[in-house]
Coordinates of C-alpha atoms in Angstrom, one line a residue:
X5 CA -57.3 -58.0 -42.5
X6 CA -53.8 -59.5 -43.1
X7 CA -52.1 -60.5 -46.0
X8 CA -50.2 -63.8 -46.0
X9 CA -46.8 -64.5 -47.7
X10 CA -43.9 -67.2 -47.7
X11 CA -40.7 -66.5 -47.1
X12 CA -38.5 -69.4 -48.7
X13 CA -35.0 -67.0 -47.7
X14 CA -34.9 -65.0 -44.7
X15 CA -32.3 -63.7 -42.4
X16 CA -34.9 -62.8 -40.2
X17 CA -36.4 -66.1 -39.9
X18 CA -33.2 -68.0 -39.5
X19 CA -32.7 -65.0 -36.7
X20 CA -36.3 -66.5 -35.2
X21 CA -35.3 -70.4 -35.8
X22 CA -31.7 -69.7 -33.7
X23 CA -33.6 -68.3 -30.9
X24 CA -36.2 -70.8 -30.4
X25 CA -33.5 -73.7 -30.2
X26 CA -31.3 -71.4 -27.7
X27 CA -34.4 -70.4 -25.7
X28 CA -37.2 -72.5 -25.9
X29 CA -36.5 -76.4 -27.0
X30 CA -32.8 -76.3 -24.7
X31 CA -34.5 -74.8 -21.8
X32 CA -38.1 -76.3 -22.1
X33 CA -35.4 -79.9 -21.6
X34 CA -33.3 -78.7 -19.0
X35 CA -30.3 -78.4 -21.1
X36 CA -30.3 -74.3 -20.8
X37 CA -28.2 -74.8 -17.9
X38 CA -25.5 -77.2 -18.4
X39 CA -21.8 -76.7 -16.9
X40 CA -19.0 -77.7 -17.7
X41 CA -18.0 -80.5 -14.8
X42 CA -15.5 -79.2 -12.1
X43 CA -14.2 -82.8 -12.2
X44 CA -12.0 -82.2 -15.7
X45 CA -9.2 -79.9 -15.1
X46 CA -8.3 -77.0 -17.6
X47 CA -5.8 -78.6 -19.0
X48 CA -7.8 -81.8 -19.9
X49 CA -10.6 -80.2 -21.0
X50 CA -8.4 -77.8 -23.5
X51 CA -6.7 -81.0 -24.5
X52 CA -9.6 -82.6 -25.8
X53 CA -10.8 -79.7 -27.3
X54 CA -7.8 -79.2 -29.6
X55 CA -7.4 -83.1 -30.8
X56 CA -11.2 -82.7 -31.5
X57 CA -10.6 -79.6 -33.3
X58 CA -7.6 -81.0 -35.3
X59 CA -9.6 -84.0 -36.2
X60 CA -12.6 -82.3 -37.6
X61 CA -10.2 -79.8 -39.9
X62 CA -8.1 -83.5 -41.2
X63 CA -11.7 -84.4 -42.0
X64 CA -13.1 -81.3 -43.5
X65 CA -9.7 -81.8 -45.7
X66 CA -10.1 -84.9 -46.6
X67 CA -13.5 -84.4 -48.3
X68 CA -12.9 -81.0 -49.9
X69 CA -12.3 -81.5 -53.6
X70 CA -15.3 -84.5 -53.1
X71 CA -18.1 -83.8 -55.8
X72 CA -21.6 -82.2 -53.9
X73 CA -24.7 -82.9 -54.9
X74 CA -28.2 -81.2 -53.3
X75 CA -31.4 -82.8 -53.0
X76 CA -34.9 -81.7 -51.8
X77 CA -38.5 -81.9 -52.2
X78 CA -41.5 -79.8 -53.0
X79 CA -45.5 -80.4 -52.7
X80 CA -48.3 -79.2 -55.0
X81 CA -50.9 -80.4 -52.3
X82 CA -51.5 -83.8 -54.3
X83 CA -48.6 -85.0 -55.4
X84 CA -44.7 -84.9 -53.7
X85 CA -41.9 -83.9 -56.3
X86 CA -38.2 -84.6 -56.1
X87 CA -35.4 -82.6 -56.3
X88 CA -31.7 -83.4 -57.3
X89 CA -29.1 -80.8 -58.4
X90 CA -25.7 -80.8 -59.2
X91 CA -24.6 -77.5 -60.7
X92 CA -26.1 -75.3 -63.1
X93 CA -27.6 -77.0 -66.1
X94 CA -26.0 -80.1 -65.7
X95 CA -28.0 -83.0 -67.5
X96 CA -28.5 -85.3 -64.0
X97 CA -30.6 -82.3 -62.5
X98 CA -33.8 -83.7 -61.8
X99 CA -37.4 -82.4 -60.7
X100 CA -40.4 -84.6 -60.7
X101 CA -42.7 -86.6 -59.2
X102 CA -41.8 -89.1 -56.9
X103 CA -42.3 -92.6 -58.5
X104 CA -42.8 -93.9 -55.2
X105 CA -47.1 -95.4 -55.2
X106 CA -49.1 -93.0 -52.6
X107 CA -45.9 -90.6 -52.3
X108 CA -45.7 -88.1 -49.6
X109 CA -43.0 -85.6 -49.2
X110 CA -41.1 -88.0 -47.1
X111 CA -40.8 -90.7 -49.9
X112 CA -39.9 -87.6 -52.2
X113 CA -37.0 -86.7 -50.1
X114 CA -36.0 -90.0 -49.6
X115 CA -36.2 -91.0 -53.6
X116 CA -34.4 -87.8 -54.4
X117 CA -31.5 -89.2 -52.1
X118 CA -31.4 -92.4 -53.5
X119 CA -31.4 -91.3 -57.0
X120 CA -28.5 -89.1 -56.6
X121 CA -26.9 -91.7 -54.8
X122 CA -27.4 -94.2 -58.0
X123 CA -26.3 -91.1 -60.4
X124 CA -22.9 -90.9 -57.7
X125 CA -22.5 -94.8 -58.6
X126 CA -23.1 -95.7 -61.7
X127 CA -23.3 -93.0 -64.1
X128 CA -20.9 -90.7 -62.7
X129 CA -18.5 -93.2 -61.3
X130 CA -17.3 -91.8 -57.9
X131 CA -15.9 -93.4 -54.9
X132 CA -17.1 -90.7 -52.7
X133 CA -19.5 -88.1 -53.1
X134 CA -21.5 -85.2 -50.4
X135 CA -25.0 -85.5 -50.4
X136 CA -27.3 -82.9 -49.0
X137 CA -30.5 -82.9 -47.4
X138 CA -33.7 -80.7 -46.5
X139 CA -34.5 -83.6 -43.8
X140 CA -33.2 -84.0 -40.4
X141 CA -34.8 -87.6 -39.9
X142 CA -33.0 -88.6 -43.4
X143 CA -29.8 -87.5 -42.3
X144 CA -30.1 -89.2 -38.9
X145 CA -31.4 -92.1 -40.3
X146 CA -28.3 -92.6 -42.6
X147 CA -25.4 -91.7 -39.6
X148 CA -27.4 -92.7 -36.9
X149 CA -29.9 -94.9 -36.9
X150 CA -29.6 -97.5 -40.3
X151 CA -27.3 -99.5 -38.5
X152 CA -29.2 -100.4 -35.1
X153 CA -31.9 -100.8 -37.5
X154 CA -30.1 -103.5 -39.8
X155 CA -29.0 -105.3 -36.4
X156 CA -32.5 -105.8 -34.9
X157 CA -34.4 -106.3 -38.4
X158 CA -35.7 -102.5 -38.6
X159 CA -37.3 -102.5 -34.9
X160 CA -38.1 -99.9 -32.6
X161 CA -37.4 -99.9 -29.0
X162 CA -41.1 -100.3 -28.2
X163 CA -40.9 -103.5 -30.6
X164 CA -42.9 -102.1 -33.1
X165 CA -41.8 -102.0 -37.0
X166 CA -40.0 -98.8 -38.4
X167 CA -42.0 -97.5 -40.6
X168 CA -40.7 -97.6 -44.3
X169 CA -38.2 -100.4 -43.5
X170 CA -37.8 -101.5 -47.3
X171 CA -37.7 -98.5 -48.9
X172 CA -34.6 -97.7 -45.8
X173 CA -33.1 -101.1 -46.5
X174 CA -32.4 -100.0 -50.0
X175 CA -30.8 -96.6 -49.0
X176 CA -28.6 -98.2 -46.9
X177 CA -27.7 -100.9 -49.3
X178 CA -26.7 -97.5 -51.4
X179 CA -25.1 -96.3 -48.7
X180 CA -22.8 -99.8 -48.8
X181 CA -21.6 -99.0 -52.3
X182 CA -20.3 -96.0 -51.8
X183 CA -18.3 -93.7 -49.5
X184 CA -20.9 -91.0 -49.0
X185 CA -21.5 -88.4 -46.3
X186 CA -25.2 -87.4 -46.1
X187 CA -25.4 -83.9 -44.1
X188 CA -28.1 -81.4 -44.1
X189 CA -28.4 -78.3 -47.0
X190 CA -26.9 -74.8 -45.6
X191 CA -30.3 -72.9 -45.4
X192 CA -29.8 -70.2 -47.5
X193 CA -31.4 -68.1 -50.8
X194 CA -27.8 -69.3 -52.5
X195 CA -28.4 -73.2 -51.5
X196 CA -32.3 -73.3 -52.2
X197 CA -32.0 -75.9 -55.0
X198 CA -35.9 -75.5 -56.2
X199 CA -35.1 -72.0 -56.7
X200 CA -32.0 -73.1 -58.5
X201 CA -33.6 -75.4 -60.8
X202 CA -35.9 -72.6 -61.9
X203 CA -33.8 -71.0 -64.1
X204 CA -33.6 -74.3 -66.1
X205 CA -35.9 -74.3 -68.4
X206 CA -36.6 -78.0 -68.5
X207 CA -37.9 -77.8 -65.0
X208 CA -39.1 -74.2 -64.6
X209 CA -42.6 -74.4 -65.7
X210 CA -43.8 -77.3 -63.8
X211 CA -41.6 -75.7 -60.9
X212 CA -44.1 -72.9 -61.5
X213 CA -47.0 -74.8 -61.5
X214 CA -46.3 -76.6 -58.0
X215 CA -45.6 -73.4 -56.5
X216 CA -48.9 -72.2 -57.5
X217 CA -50.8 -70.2 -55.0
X218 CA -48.2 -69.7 -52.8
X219 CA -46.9 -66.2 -52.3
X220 CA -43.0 -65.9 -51.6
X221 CA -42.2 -62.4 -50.0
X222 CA -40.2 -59.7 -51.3
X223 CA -39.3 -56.9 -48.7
X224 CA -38.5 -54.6 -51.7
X225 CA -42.1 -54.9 -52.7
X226 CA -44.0 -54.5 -49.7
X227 CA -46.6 -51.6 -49.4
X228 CA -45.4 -48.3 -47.1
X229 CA -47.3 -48.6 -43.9
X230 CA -47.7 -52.4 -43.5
X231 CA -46.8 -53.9 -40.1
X232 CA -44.8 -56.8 -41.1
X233 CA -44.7 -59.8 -38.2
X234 CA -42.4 -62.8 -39.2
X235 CA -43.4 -66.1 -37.7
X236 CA -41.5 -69.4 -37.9
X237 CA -41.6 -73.0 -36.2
X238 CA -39.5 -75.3 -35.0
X239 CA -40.0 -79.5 -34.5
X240 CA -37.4 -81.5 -32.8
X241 CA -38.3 -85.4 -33.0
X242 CA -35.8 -87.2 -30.3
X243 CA -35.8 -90.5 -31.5
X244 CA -38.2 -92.7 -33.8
X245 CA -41.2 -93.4 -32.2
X246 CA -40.3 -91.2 -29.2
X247 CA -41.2 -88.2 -28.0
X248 CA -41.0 -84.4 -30.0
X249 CA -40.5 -81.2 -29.0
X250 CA -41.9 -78.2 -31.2
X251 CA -41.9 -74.3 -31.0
X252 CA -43.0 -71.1 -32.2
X253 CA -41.6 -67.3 -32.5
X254 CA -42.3 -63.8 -33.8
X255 CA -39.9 -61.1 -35.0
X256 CA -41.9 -57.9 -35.0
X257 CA -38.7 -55.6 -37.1
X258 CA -40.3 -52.1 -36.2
X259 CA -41.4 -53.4 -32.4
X260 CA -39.1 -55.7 -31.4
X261 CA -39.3 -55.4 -27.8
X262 CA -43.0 -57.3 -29.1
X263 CA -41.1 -60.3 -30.3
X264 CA -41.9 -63.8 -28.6
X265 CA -41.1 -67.1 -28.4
X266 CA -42.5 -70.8 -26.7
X267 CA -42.8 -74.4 -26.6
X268 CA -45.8 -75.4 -28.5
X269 CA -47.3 -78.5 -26.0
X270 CA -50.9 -79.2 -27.6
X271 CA -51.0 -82.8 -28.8
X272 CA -50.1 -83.8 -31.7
X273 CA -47.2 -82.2 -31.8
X274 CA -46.1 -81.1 -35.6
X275 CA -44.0 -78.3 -37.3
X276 CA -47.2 -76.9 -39.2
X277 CA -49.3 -76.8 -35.9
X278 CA -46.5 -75.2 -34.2
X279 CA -46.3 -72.9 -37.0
X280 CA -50.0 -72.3 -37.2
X281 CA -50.2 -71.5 -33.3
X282 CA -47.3 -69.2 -33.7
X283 CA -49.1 -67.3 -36.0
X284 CA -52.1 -67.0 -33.7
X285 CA -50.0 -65.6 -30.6
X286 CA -48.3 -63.1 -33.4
X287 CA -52.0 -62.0 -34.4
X288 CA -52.9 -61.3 -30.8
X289 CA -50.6 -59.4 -29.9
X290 CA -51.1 -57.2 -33.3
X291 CA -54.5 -56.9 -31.9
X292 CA -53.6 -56.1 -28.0
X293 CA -51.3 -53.4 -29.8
X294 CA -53.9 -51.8 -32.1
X295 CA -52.1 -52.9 -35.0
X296 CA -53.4 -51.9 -38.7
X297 CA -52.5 -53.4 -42.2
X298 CA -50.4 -56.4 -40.7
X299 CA -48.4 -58.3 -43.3
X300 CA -47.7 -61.8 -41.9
X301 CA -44.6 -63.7 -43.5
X302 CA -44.3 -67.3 -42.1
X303 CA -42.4 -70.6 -43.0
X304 CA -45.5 -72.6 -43.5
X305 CA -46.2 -73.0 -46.9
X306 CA -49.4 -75.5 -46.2
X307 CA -50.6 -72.9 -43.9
X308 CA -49.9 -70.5 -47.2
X309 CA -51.8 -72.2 -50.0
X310 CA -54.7 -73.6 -48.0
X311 CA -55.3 -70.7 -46.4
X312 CA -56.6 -69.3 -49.5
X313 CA -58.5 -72.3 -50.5
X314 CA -60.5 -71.6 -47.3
X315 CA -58.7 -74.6 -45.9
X316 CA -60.7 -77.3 -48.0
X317 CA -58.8 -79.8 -49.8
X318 CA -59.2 -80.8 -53.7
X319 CA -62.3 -82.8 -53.3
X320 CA -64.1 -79.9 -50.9
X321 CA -63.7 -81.7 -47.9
X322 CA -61.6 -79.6 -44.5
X323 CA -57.3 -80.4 -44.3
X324 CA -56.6 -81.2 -40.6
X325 CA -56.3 -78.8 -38.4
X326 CA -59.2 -76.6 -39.1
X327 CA -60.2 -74.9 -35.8
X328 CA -56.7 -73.2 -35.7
X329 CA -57.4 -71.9 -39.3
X330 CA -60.7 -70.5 -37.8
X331 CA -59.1 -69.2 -34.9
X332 CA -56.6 -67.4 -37.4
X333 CA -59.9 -66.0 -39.1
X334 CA -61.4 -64.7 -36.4

């Protein structure tokens, strides 16, 4: 038997999450062995290096004293909650549901964006303003891809729509208004904006309430003789529409010559299966190893809540993805 938990904030997990980009999604593409090209001299290559450096400290400079504002996103399983804060008790904080018919945590993230973008405009006045981000695709959708999109009336290589083009159309058309940067949110126990808003009391209790049933791990609390195993995963998609890249690892603290990492390769390929396999692999090795009273702490918080629910959804029916949560069982 194993007890699960969530870990929202930990250093071991951002330890697991550096490794499997260094090891498993750069060398699973061929990128693990890149050299620098014998065709730029030293001095050329140093060159660049310091005019790229200087320009990225004028721009760090620039945008210092620009006002910052977080946004993120949280599930309760039915419905998909936004996030927005900008300091401590300040009155534009927001957490609620996304407004946004048939929301899923995508449209959450996306809504919490464009609200703090509106807030940025036209109740706080700024010409600029920092806006971060739990979501990778958000953030490359706002410096990357909006404007290829806008050009070829929001089409994908293949020819097919982009999915969401409205709802993008209007972020960008935020995005015109204002000088904004939109960058991703340091991960960190300090930048975790749901835990933030917690201490709020407009917002704690139905913070509470979406958190319900799922554990978040304290390492001060945990019982003398537990074996803990720390799993985490990893989901690289390349471009929209194209194809992804996921991976799993396993940080074993009082056997680390145990710990593991790979590419996770079984279609569909998605951060909770990745997750959920590398939980599996962790489990088997705990079991090769003789392992008693294993404590597993992973970033899956789906995995988390419906694990207890016996992996049935609301109505009583099975979530996707059932046969791994059996394997798990067994």
């Amino acid at each position: 038997m194993f007890r699960r938990s969530l870990v929202l904030s930990a250093t071991r997990i951002s330890r697991i999450c550096a490794q499997l980009s260094s090891e498993s999604l750069l060398n699973s593409n061929g990128l693990g062995n890149l050299r620098t090209s014998t065709s730029l001299s030293n001095f050329s290559t140093t060159s660049y290096l310091k005019v790229a450096q200087k320009s990225n400290v004028a721009e760090a400079a620039d945008w210092h004293d620009v006002p910052i504002v977080s946004t993120s996103f949280a599930s309760n399983g039915r419905d998909a909650f936004m996030a927005i804060y900008w300091g401590q008790n300040d009155v534009m904080n927001v957490y609620k549901p996304s407004t946004i018919p048939g929301a899923t945590i995508f449209h959450a993230a996306l809504e919490a964006i464009m609200v703090a973008l509106r807030q940025a405009i036209f109740e706080r006045k700024l010409n600029r303003v920092i806006v971060q981000t739990d979501s990778k695709y958000l953030v490359d959708c706002a410096n990357r891809y909006l404007k290829t999109w806008r050009n070829n009336g929001y089409k994908k290589k293949d020819g097919n729509d982009v999915k969401h083009a409205a709802l993008l159309e209007d972020f960008a058309q935020l995005l015109d208004m204002i000088d904004a940067k939109i960058r991703l949110a340091p991960s960190s126990k300090e930048s975790n904006i749901i835990e933030l808003l917690k201490s709020d009391p407009k917002f704690a209790i139905e913070i509470q309430e979406t958190q319900a049933g799922v554990d978040v791990f304290d390492p001060k609390k945990s019982s003398a003789g537990e074996t803990q195993i720390y799993v985490s995963g990893k989901h690289l998609a390349k471009k929209p529409g194209g194809f992804s890249v996921a991976s799993y690892g396993f940080h074993i603290p009082n056997k680390p010559t145990l710990d593991s990492c790979g590419r996770f390769n079984k279609f569909p390929i998605t951060l909770t299966r990745a997750q959920m396999f590398g939980i599996i692999q962790a489990l088997k090795i705990a079991k090769q190893e003789g392992m008693k009273n294993i404590n597993i702490i992973c970033d899956c918080p789906q995995f988390v809540k419906y694990y207890k629910r016996n992996w049935l959804k609301s109505d009583g029916t099975p979530c996707a993805n059932r046969y791994l949560y059996q394997e798990i069982k067994e």
